[in-house]
Coordinates of C-alpha atoms in Angstrom, one line a residue:
X1 CA -32.0 131.3 96.6
X2 CA -35.6 132.2 97.3
X3 CA -37.3 131.5 100.8
X4 CA -40.8 129.5 101.1
X5 CA -42.0 130.3 104.5
X6 CA -45.0 128.2 104.1
X7 CA -42.6 124.6 103.6
X8 CA -39.6 125.0 105.4
X9 CA -40.2 125.5 108.4
X10 CA -39.3 122.5 111.0
X11 CA -42.2 121.1 111.9
X12 CA -41.6 121.8 115.7
X13 CA -41.2 126.1 115.1
X14 CA -45.3 126.4 113.9
X15 CA -47.6 127.2 115.7
X16 CA -49.7 124.0 118.0
X17 CA -52.3 123.9 115.2
X18 CA -53.2 120.3 114.6
X19 CA -51.6 119.2 111.7
X20 CA -54.4 117.1 110.8
X21 CA -57.1 120.6 111.1
X22 CA -54.0 122.7 109.3
X23 CA -54.3 119.8 106.1
X24 CA -57.8 119.3 106.3
X25 CA -58.8 122.9 106.5
X26 CA -55.7 123.2 102.9
X27 CA -57.2 121.1 100.7
X28 CA -60.6 122.5 101.5
X29 CA -58.9 125.8 101.0
X30 CA -58.1 124.4 97.4
X31 CA -60.9 122.4 96.7
X32 CA -63.3 125.6 96.9
X33 CA -61.3 127.3 95.0
X34 CA -63.3 128.5 91.2
X35 CA -62.5 126.4 88.9
X36 CA -60.2 126.9 85.8
X37 CA -59.7 128.5 82.7
X38 CA -60.6 126.2 79.8
X39 CA -56.7 126.0 78.9
X40 CA -56.1 124.2 83.0
X41 CA -54.8 126.9 84.7
X42 CA -56.3 127.9 88.2
X43 CA -57.4 131.5 88.4
X44 CA -55.0 134.1 89.6
X45 CA -53.5 134.4 92.5
X46 CA -51.7 137.2 94.5
X47 CA -50.0 139.7 92.6
X48 CA -46.4 138.4 93.7
X49 CA -44.3 136.5 96.2
X50 CA -44.3 132.4 96.9
X51 CA -47.4 130.8 99.2
X52 CA -48.0 127.3 100.6
X53 CA -49.2 124.8 98.7
X54 CA -51.7 121.5 100.2
X55 CA -50.5 118.3 99.8
X56 CA -52.7 116.9 97.7
X57 CA -52.2 119.8 95.1
X58 CA -48.5 118.2 95.8
X59 CA -49.5 114.5 94.3
X60 CA -51.2 116.1 91.4
X61 CA -48.2 116.9 90.0
X62 CA -47.4 120.7 90.8
X63 CA -44.6 122.1 92.8
X64 CA -44.4 122.5 96.2
X65 CA -44.2 126.7 96.1
X66 CA -45.4 128.9 92.9
X67 CA -44.5 132.1 92.1
X68 CA -46.9 134.1 91.1
X69 CA -46.2 136.7 88.7
X70 CA -48.3 140.1 88.1
X71 CA -51.0 139.8 85.3
X72 CA -49.5 135.3 85.3
X73 CA -52.4 132.1 86.5
X74 CA -50.9 129.8 88.8
X75 CA -51.1 126.3 87.9
X76 CA -53.7 124.0 88.3
X77 CA -54.2 122.6 91.7
X78 CA -52.2 125.1 93.3
X79 CA -52.2 128.9 95.6
X80 CA -50.5 131.4 96.2
X81 CA -50.1 134.3 97.6
X82 CA -46.0 135.3 99.4
X83 CA -48.8 137.4 102.7
X84 CA -49.0 134.6 104.8
X85 CA -51.8 136.7 106.0
X86 CA -52.9 136.8 102.7
X87 CA -53.5 133.0 102.9
X88 CA -55.3 133.0 105.6
X89 CA -57.6 135.3 105.3
X90 CA -57.9 133.1 101.2
X91 CA -58.7 130.6 103.1
X92 CA -61.0 132.2 105.0
X93 CA -63.3 134.4 102.0
X94 CA -63.2 130.9 99.9
X95 CA -64.2 127.6 102.3
X96 CA -67.2 127.4 103.1
X97 CA -68.3 127.1 106.6
X98 CA -70.1 123.6 106.2
X99 CA -67.3 122.5 104.5
X100 CA -66.3 119.1 106.0
X101 CA -62.2 120.1 106.2
X102 CA -63.2 123.2 107.9
X103 CA -61.8 122.1 111.6
X104 CA -64.1 121.7 114.6
X105 CA -63.8 125.1 116.3
X106 CA -64.9 126.3 112.7
X107 CA -62.0 128.7 112.8
X108 CA -59.8 128.8 110.1
X109 CA -57.3 125.9 109.7
X110 CA -54.1 127.7 108.1
X111 CA -51.8 128.7 111.3
X112 CA -49.3 131.6 111.2
X113 CA -45.6 131.3 110.0
X114 CA -43.0 132.0 112.2
X115 CA -40.7 134.8 110.2
X116 CA -37.6 132.9 112.5
X117 CA -37.6 130.5 110.7
X118 CA -38.4 131.8 107.0
X119 CA -34.2 131.2 106.5
X120 CA -34.1 127.4 105.6
X121 CA -33.2 126.2 102.6
X122 CA -36.6 125.3 100.0
X123 CA -36.1 121.8 99.3
X124 CA -38.1 121.9 95.7
X125 CA -34.7 122.4 94.0
X126 CA -33.1 119.0 96.1
X127 CA -36.4 117.4 94.8
X128 CA -36.0 118.7 91.6
X129 CA -32.6 117.6 91.4
X130 CA -33.2 114.0 91.9
X131 CA -36.1 113.9 90.0
X132 CA -34.0 114.7 86.4
X133 CA -34.0 111.5 85.5
X134 CA -36.7 109.8 87.2
X135 CA -39.5 108.0 84.9
X136 CA -42.4 110.6 84.1
X137 CA -46.1 109.6 85.6
X138 CA -49.2 110.4 83.9
X139 CA -51.6 111.8 86.5
X140 CA -55.2 113.3 86.1
X141 CA -55.3 117.4 85.9
X142 CA -57.7 119.2 87.7
X143 CA -61.3 119.3 87.3
X144 CA -61.2 122.0 83.6
X145 CA -57.6 121.2 82.8
X146 CA -57.4 120.0 78.9
X147 CA -56.4 115.9 80.3
X148 CA -53.2 114.0 82.0
X149 CA -50.7 116.5 81.9
X150 CA -46.9 114.7 82.3
X151 CA -45.7 115.4 86.4
X152 CA -42.4 116.6 84.5
X153 CA -44.2 119.6 82.6
X154 CA -45.5 120.9 85.6
X155 CA -42.4 121.1 87.5
X156 CA -41.2 123.2 84.0
X157 CA -43.2 124.8 83.7
X158 CA -42.9 125.7 87.3
X159 CA -39.7 125.9 86.9
X160 CA -39.4 128.4 84.3
X161 CA -41.7 131.2 86.3
X162 CA -39.5 130.7 88.4
X163 CA -36.1 132.3 86.3
X164 CA -39.0 134.8 85.4
X165 CA -40.3 135.6 88.7
X166 CA -39.0 139.6 89.8
X167 CA -40.4 142.8 90.2
X168 CA -41.1 145.0 87.5
X169 CA -39.6 147.8 86.1
X170 CA -36.6 146.5 86.5
X171 CA -34.8 145.3 84.4
X172 CA -35.5 146.1 81.6
X173 CA -38.2 148.0 82.3
X174 CA -41.1 145.7 81.8
X175 CA -44.6 146.1 83.9
X176 CA -46.2 143.4 84.9
X177 CA -47.1 140.4 82.8
X178 CA -44.7 140.4 80.1
X179 CA -41.4 140.0 82.6
X180 CA -38.5 138.2 81.0
X181 CA -35.5 135.6 82.8
X182 CA -32.8 137.1 83.8
X183 CA -30.8 135.2 81.2
X184 CA -33.0 137.2 78.5
X185 CA -32.3 140.2 79.8
X186 CA -28.6 139.9 80.1
X187 CA -28.8 138.7 75.9
X188 CA -30.8 141.4 75.4
X189 CA -28.1 143.7 77.0
X190 CA -25.3 142.5 74.4
X191 CA -27.9 143.0 71.9
X192 CA -29.0 139.8 71.5
X193 CA -31.8 136.9 72.3
X194 CA -30.8 133.3 73.8
X195 CA -34.0 130.9 74.2
X196 CA -33.7 127.5 76.8
X197 CA -33.1 124.9 75.4
X198 CA -36.4 122.4 74.6
X199 CA -36.0 119.8 77.6
X200 CA -34.8 116.4 76.9
X201 CA -31.8 118.0 74.6
X202 CA -28.8 116.7 75.2
X203 CA -26.9 118.0 77.8
X204 CA -30.4 118.2 79.9
X205 CA -33.4 120.1 80.6
X206 CA -33.8 123.9 79.8
X207 CA -30.5 124.7 79.2
X208 CA -26.7 123.1 78.4
X209 CA -25.1 121.5 82.1
X210 CA -22.5 124.2 81.8
X211 CA -25.0 127.6 81.8
X212 CA -26.1 127.0 85.0
X213 CA -28.6 129.7 86.4
X214 CA -25.5 130.9 89.1
X215 CA -23.0 132.2 85.9
X216 CA -22.8 136.2 86.5
X217 CA -23.8 138.8 84.3
X218 CA -19.6 138.9 83.2
X219 CA -19.4 139.9 79.0
X220 CA -21.3 137.4 76.6
X221 CA -19.1 136.5 73.2
X222 CA -21.2 138.2 70.6
X223 CA -22.4 135.9 67.5
X224 CA -19.7 136.5 64.5
X225 CA -21.3 137.9 62.3
X226 CA -22.2 136.1 59.0
X227 CA -19.6 137.8 56.1
X228 CA -23.2 136.3 53.4
X229 CA -25.4 139.0 55.5
X230 CA -25.1 142.1 53.2
X231 CA -24.5 139.7 50.0
X232 CA -28.2 138.3 50.8
X233 CA -29.8 140.7 51.9
X234 CA -29.0 142.6 48.5
X235 CA -29.8 140.0 46.4
X236 CA -33.6 140.1 48.7
X237 CA -33.4 143.7 47.6
X238 CA -32.8 143.4 44.2
X239 CA -34.4 139.2 43.6
X240 CA -37.9 139.9 42.5
X241 CA -40.5 137.3 43.5
X242 CA -41.7 135.0 40.5
X243 CA -45.3 133.7 39.3
X244 CA -43.4 130.1 38.6
X245 CA -47.3 128.3 38.5
X246 CA -50.2 129.7 39.3
X247 CA -51.4 129.7 42.1
X248 CA -47.4 129.4 43.2
X249 CA -45.2 132.2 44.0
X250 CA -41.1 130.7 43.9
X251 CA -37.5 132.5 44.4
X252 CA -35.6 133.1 41.4
X253 CA -32.5 135.3 40.7
X254 CA -33.8 137.6 37.9
X255 CA -32.2 141.2 38.4
X256 CA -33.1 144.3 36.4
X257 CA -30.4 146.9 35.2
X258 CA -31.7 150.0 33.3
X259 CA -28.8 152.4 31.9
X260 CA -27.4 152.5 28.0
X261 CA -25.9 150.1 27.4
X262 CA -22.3 149.5 25.7
X263 CA -20.5 149.7 22.8
X264 CA -23.6 151.2 21.3
X265 CA -25.1 153.4 24.2
X266 CA -28.7 152.1 23.3
X267 CA -31.2 153.0 26.5
X268 CA -32.3 149.4 27.3
X269 CA -33.7 147.3 30.2
X270 CA -31.3 144.0 30.8
X271 CA -32.9 140.9 32.4
X272 CA -30.3 139.1 34.3
X273 CA -32.4 135.4 34.4
X274 CA -30.1 132.3 34.8
X275 CA -27.3 133.8 34.3
X276 CA -27.8 135.2 30.9
X277 CA -28.4 138.5 29.7
X278 CA -32.3 139.2 27.5
X279 CA -34.0 142.4 26.7
X280 CA -37.4 140.6 26.8
X281 CA -39.7 140.4 29.9
X282 CA -39.8 137.6 32.2
X283 CA -43.8 136.2 32.1
X284 CA -44.5 137.0 35.3
X285 CA -42.4 139.1 36.8
X286 CA -44.1 142.2 39.0
X287 CA -42.4 144.1 41.4
X288 CA -38.6 144.1 40.2
X289 CA -36.7 146.5 42.1
X290 CA -33.4 147.4 39.1
X291 CA -30.5 146.6 40.5
X292 CA -28.0 149.0 39.1
X293 CA -28.2 152.5 36.9
X294 CA -26.0 153.3 35.0
X295 CA -23.3 152.9 31.6
X296 CA -23.2 149.1 31.1
X297 CA -20.4 147.8 29.8
X298 CA -19.3 144.1 28.8
X299 CA -16.9 143.2 31.5
X300 CA -12.9 144.2 31.0
X301 CA -10.4 141.7 30.0
X302 CA -7.0 142.0 31.2
X303 CA -4.6 139.8 28.6
X304 CA -2.1 139.5 30.3
X305 CA -1.6 138.7 33.6
X306 CA 0.4 136.8 36.8
X307 CA -2.3 135.1 38.8
X308 CA -0.1 133.2 40.9
X309 CA 3.1 134.6 40.9
X310 CA 5.3 137.3 42.6
X311 CA 8.5 138.7 42.6
X312 CA 10.2 135.7 44.6
X313 CA 8.6 132.9 42.5
X314 CA 4.6 131.1 43.1
X315 CA 2.2 132.2 45.4
X316 CA -0.1 130.2 47.7
X317 CA -4.0 129.8 46.9
X318 CA -4.7 133.2 49.6
X319 CA -2.5 135.3 47.3
X320 CA -4.4 133.8 44.2
X321 CA -7.7 134.2 46.7
X322 CA -7.3 138.4 47.1
X323 CA -5.2 140.0 44.5
X324 CA -7.8 136.8 42.0
X325 CA -11.5 139.4 44.8
X326 CA -8.7 143.2 43.9
X327 CA -8.3 142.2 40.3
X328 CA -12.6 141.6 40.0
X329 CA -13.6 144.3 42.0
X330 CA -12.2 146.5 39.9
X331 CA -14.4 145.7 37.1
X332 CA -12.2 142.6 35.6
X333 CA -13.6 139.5 34.9
X334 CA -12.0 137.8 32.2
X335 CA -7.8 137.2 32.9
X336 CA -5.7 135.2 30.8
X337 CA -3.0 133.7 32.3
X338 CA 0.4 134.6 31.1
X339 CA 2.7 132.3 32.5
X340 CA 2.0 131.3 36.6
X341 CA 4.0 129.0 38.6
X342 CA 1.3 127.3 40.5
X343 CA -2.0 126.0 39.3
X344 CA -4.2 127.5 38.7
X345 CA -7.0 125.3 37.6
X346 CA -9.2 125.5 40.9
X347 CA -9.5 129.7 40.4
X348 CA -12.3 128.0 37.1
X349 CA -15.0 126.1 39.6
X350 CA -14.7 129.7 41.3
X351 CA -17.7 131.6 40.8
X352 CA -17.7 134.5 42.6
X353 CA -14.2 134.4 41.0
X354 CA -13.3 135.7 37.6
X355 CA -12.8 133.3 34.1
X356 CA -9.2 132.3 33.8
X357 CA -8.0 131.8 30.8
X358 CA -4.4 129.6 31.3
X359 CA -1.2 129.7 29.9
X360 CA 0.7 127.3 31.4
X361 CA 4.1 128.3 32.8
X362 CA 7.1 129.9 30.8
X363 CA 8.7 127.6 28.5
X364 CA 11.9 129.1 28.8
X365 CA 16.1 128.7 28.3
X366 CA 18.3 127.5 31.2
X367 CA 18.9 130.1 33.1
X368 CA 18.3 132.7 30.7
X369 CA 15.3 134.1 33.0
X370 CA 13.9 135.2 36.3
X371 CA 14.7 132.2 38.8
X372 CA 11.6 130.1 39.7
X373 CA 9.1 131.9 37.3
X374 CA 9.4 129.2 34.3
X375 CA 9.9 125.7 32.8
X376 CA 13.6 126.4 31.1
X377 CA 14.5 123.8 28.4
X378 CA 17.2 123.8 26.3
X379 CA 16.6 123.8 22.5
X380 CA 16.4 120.2 21.8
X381 CA 13.7 120.2 24.6
X382 CA 11.6 123.5 23.2
X383 CA 9.6 120.4 21.6
X384 CA 8.9 118.2 24.4
X385 CA 7.9 120.9 26.8
X386 CA 5.6 122.9 24.3
X387 CA 3.7 120.3 24.2
X388 CA 3.2 119.4 28.1
X389 CA 2.0 122.8 27.5
X390 CA 0.2 122.7 25.6
X391 CA -2.0 119.8 26.7
X392 CA -1.8 121.8 30.4
X393 CA -3.1 125.4 29.5
X394 CA -6.1 125.9 28.2
X395 CA -5.4 127.2 24.7
X396 CA -2.2 128.9 25.2
X397 CA 1.7 128.8 25.2
X398 CA 4.0 131.2 26.5
X399 CA 7.4 131.0 24.9
X400 CA 9.9 133.5 26.6
X401 CA 11.4 134.9 22.7
X402 CA 14.1 137.0 24.4
X403 CA 16.6 137.5 27.9
X404 CA 19.7 138.9 28.9
X405 CA 22.3 136.6 27.8
X406 CA 25.2 136.5 30.2
X407 CA 28.1 136.0 27.6
X408 CA 26.9 139.0 25.5
X409 CA 26.1 141.4 28.3
X410 CA 22.9 142.4 26.3
X411 CA 19.3 141.2 25.1
X412 CA 19.3 138.1 22.7
X413 CA 17.3 135.8 21.6
X414 CA 16.4 132.5 23.7
X415 CA 15.9 129.9 20.8
X416 CA 17.2 129.0 17.3
X417 CA 14.6 130.0 14.5
X418 CA 14.5 125.9 13.9
X419 CA 13.3 125.0 17.4
X420 CA 10.9 127.9 17.5
X421 CA 9.4 126.9 14.7
X422 CA 9.1 123.4 15.7
X423 CA 7.6 124.1 18.9
X424 CA 5.0 126.7 17.2
X425 CA 4.1 123.6 15.2
X426 CA 3.8 121.8 17.6
X427 CA 1.1 123.4 19.9
X428 CA -1.0 124.9 16.6
X429 CA -1.4 121.3 15.5
X430 CA -2.6 120.5 19.7
X431 CA -5.4 123.2 19.2
X432 CA -3.2 126.5 21.1
X433 CA -2.1 129.4 20.2
X434 CA 1.6 130.5 21.1
X435 CA 2.7 133.7 22.5
X436 CA 5.9 135.7 23.8
X437 CA 7.6 138.4 25.4
X438 CA 10.1 140.4 23.7
X439 CA 11.3 143.3 24.7
X440 CA 14.4 143.9 21.8
X441 CA 13.8 143.6 18.0
X442 CA 16.3 139.9 16.9
X443 CA 14.2 137.9 18.5
X444 CA 10.9 139.1 16.4
X445 CA 11.7 138.4 13.1
X446 CA 12.4 134.1 13.4
X447 CA 8.6 134.4 15.5
X448 CA 6.7 136.1 13.4
X449 CA 8.4 133.3 10.3
X450 CA 7.2 131.0 12.5
X451 CA 3.3 131.6 12.5
X452 CA 3.5 133.8 16.1
X453 CA 0.2 134.5 17.4
X454 CA 0.8 137.1 19.8
X455 CA 3.5 139.7 20.8
X456 CA 4.0 141.2 24.1
X457 CA 5.5 144.3 25.5
X458 CA 7.0 144.2 21.4
X459 CA 9.2 147.6 22.3
X460 CA 12.0 145.8 19.5
X461 CA 8.6 146.5 16.6
X462 CA 10.3 147.4 13.6
X463 CA 7.9 149.0 10.3
X464 CA 8.9 145.5 8.3
X465 CA 8.1 143.8 11.3
X466 CA 4.3 145.9 11.7
X467 CA 3.3 145.1 8.0
X468 CA 4.1 140.9 8.7
X469 CA 1.9 141.2 11.4
X470 CA -0.9 142.6 10.4
X471 CA -0.5 140.2 6.8
X472 CA -0.8 137.1 9.3
X473 CA -3.2 138.6 12.3
X474 CA -0.4 139.1 14.9
X475 CA -1.9 140.8 17.6
X476 CA 0.2 143.5 20.1
X477 CA -0.1 143.2 23.9
X478 CA 2.0 146.2 24.7
X479 CA 1.9 145.9 28.6
X480 CA 2.7 149.9 29.3
X481 CA 3.0 150.5 32.6
X482 CA 6.1 147.4 31.9
X483 CA 7.6 149.7 30.1
X484 CA 7.4 152.3 31.6
X485 CA 9.9 150.8 34.5
X486 CA 13.1 150.3 31.6
X487 CA 15.2 153.0 32.9
X488 CA 14.8 151.2 36.3
X489 CA 15.6 148.5 34.2
X490 CA 18.6 150.3 32.4
X491 CA 20.0 151.7 36.0
X492 CA 19.8 148.2 37.7
X493 CA 22.4 146.6 35.1
X494 CA 24.7 149.3 33.6
X495 CA 27.1 148.7 36.1
X496 CA 27.5 144.9 34.9
X497 CA 25.9 145.7 31.5
X498 CA 26.8 148.5 30.2
X499 CA 25.7 148.6 26.6
X500 CA 21.6 145.7 28.1
X501 CA 21.8 149.0 29.9
X502 CA 21.7 151.0 26.4
X503 CA 19.3 149.1 25.1
X504 CA 17.2 149.2 27.5
X505 CA 17.0 153.0 27.2
X506 CA 16.7 153.2 23.4
X507 CA 13.8 151.1 23.7
X508 CA 12.5 153.1 26.3
X509 CA 12.4 156.6 24.2
X510 CA 11.2 154.6 21.2
X511 CA 8.4 153.0 22.6
X512 CA 5.4 155.0 22.6
X513 CA 6.5 155.3 18.4
X514 CA 6.1 151.3 18.1
X515 CA 2.8 151.6 19.3
X516 CA 1.2 154.5 17.5
X517 CA 2.7 153.0 14.1
X518 CA 1.3 149.6 15.2
X519 CA -1.9 151.2 15.6
X520 CA -1.9 153.3 12.4
X521 CA -0.8 149.9 11.1
X522 CA -4.0 148.1 11.6
X523 CA -2.5 145.7 14.4
X524 CA -4.7 144.4 16.9
X525 CA -4.6 145.9 20.2
X526 CA -5.1 144.7 23.4
X527 CA -4.8 146.0 27.6
X528 CA -2.8 143.9 29.7
X529 CA -1.3 145.3 32.8
X530 CA 1.1 142.5 33.4
X531 CA 0.2 141.9 37.2
X532 CA 2.3 139.7 39.0
X533 CA 5.6 139.8 39.6
X534 CA 7.0 143.3 40.0
X535 CA 3.9 144.5 39.2
X536 CA 0.9 145.3 40.9
X537 CA -2.7 143.2 40.3
X538 CA -5.8 145.9 40.1
X539 CA -4.2 148.3 38.1
X540 CA -6.3 147.6 34.7
X541 CA -7.3 150.9 35.1
X542 CA -4.3 151.9 34.6
X543 CA -3.0 150.3 32.0
X544 CA -5.6 151.5 29.8
X545 CA -5.0 155.6 31.2
X546 CA -1.3 155.0 30.3
X547 CA -2.2 153.9 26.3
X548 CA -4.7 156.3 26.4
X549 CA -1.9 158.5 27.3
X550 CA 0.3 157.7 24.4
X551 CA -1.8 158.6 21.9
X552 CA -5.1 155.4 21.6
X553 CA -8.4 156.9 21.8
X554 CA -10.5 156.9 24.7
X555 CA -12.8 154.1 22.4
X556 CA -10.5 152.7 21.3
X557 CA -8.6 151.5 24.1
X558 CA -12.0 151.1 26.4
X559 CA -13.0 148.3 23.5
X560 CA -9.6 146.8 23.0
X561 CA -10.5 146.5 27.8
X562 CA -13.4 145.0 26.6
X563 CA -15.9 143.9 23.3
X564 CA -13.3 143.5 20.8
X565 CA -10.8 141.7 23.7
X566 CA -12.8 139.3 24.9
X567 CA -14.5 138.5 21.0
X568 CA -10.5 138.0 20.4
X569 CA -10.7 135.3 23.8
X570 CA -12.9 133.4 22.4
X571 CA -16.0 135.3 24.9
X572 CA -18.7 137.4 23.7
X573 CA -18.1 141.2 22.3
X574 CA -21.0 142.1 23.4
X575 CA -24.6 142.0 25.5
X576 CA -27.2 140.3 23.5
X577 CA -30.1 138.4 24.0
X578 CA -28.9 135.1 25.4
X579 CA -25.2 135.9 26.4
X580 CA -23.4 135.1 30.3
X581 CA -24.4 138.1 32.4
X582 CA -20.8 139.4 33.0
X583 CA -20.4 143.4 32.5
X584 CA -20.2 146.6 34.9
X585 CA -21.9 149.4 36.1
X586 CA -20.1 152.5 36.0
X587 CA -22.4 155.9 36.8
X588 CA -21.0 157.4 34.4
X589 CA -19.7 157.3 30.7
X590 CA -16.1 155.1 31.1
X591 CA -15.7 156.2 27.2
X592 CA -16.2 159.7 27.7
X593 CA -14.3 159.3 31.5
X594 CA -11.8 156.8 32.0
X595 CA -11.7 157.7 35.9
X596 CA -15.3 156.1 35.9
X597 CA -13.0 152.8 35.4
X598 CA -11.9 153.4 39.9
X599 CA -15.0 153.2 40.3
X600 CA -17.7 150.6 38.9
X601 CA -21.1 150.8 40.8
X602 CA -22.2 147.2 40.2
X603 CA -20.1 144.8 39.2
X604 CA -21.5 141.1 37.6
X605 CA -20.4 138.2 36.7
X606 CA -22.1 134.2 36.1
X607 CA -25.8 136.5 36.4
X608 CA -24.0 137.5 40.3
X609 CA -23.7 141.0 42.0
X610 CA -20.3 140.5 42.9
X611 CA -19.4 144.3 44.4

């Protein structure tokens, strides 16, 4: 706590100078000072410390003591000096000898201040506390000021200056005239700066009530970093200013990408405006920065995925979001969810998550599928359940065509042919397509006869099946990563179901032959990771590599995972004028180097850079 040796000493201890004489002399001194500048501040006082102030100055709204800082002016009606001798000399030098306020003897009326009384606490702080809630009184300012000044404002100026007063070079090393208050110094040491709260704000003037100046310089909790800071910085770097109308400039989401655009590979400048692709430079665009350079590929498609599924069944929304972001960051911008027990409709409302086509829940035979995965039903109720899933999904229904039968001890069709035919007919009448999980051979023929649209896995295809698929335009999603686990499935069931184990080993042995036969015959192949359940998410690039290792060309597999897959699911195959801006930028040509699929440099979804 600072002390004021001038006003804090008891009257009994002061020098025997007349009180009236002292007051008259001090008033004369204040009146004889040069007029303050136009901004309402007096001329500079002493270079440091506190100084006595006349009672008339206090009546004009001043504080009993005013800190005089290096390079700063004192408030109106106040003078400042730490040393009593300096105050006395100032009074003598500024008061004229003929002034009526001088002492009768003509000498200075400023009495010396006893040093032994300098330890008394200054009452100014207590008066400020008593007057915090007092109504404002407007008083006339001193000559040269801008007009009436609120008394409360004068007190606040005094308080702010008192907080800021310290020796030059202390704290952060600021010199005279650039001192900061201690709270700013502490905040600055923590890598941040806080401003004092305005007068009249909730919690009192100056600062919140629980954060007084007596609070020690302990550690401060840093402001949490906003997760959007980086994204906003990236947007500011790549979104240029476009002239909206003459004389105005506004922010618009205009991004420019440059490089070969697949599948044709023509080098072009791609502009993204309002989430759409355009190859014409927007009118008025100046100084646009390139948001990405490289090989531009239409967004990847995972045609067989399970966002809301894991080994134990359905997952919560947080896990769905995590897996969707994992797929997205690997370039997957369109997903067909081939059966999920969780409700994933909310994903379609998120602009930062991949576009989603839902197939509803698996439709399986009772006790003939993984527990908690699908909607289990008997053959006589199949039609009703399929109709329900067709209405609830996004144009697709997923059937479980075959699974292990405990009665037979081997793979067997889930439903009889007539029930399958009726169910597929109902789905088509409702505008939905049907796909089916098929490992073995026996379940495929009834499905093809009923007019199914797609086969998942398809390791049991025969030449007859392949010809029928070509004739009917039935697609195949081989899920090579999933079928590579067949030996493990066989080992798991060998002790209890030896026939099943033998079948799975045979299917694994001929899976490459089946895949290449279907491809050479003209069956449309698409890429699906089967993420979820027993398979990981974010591995579509591994599925593409695995299909290429089976003998398919890089161009065919990349096309099946990009432009051809998008067209099959009803989306724009390429990046034509006005198409949705869903694409991935790679540093190298992914058709020539499949390993680059693991390292996209930019992922653009709905016209926004999301990764």
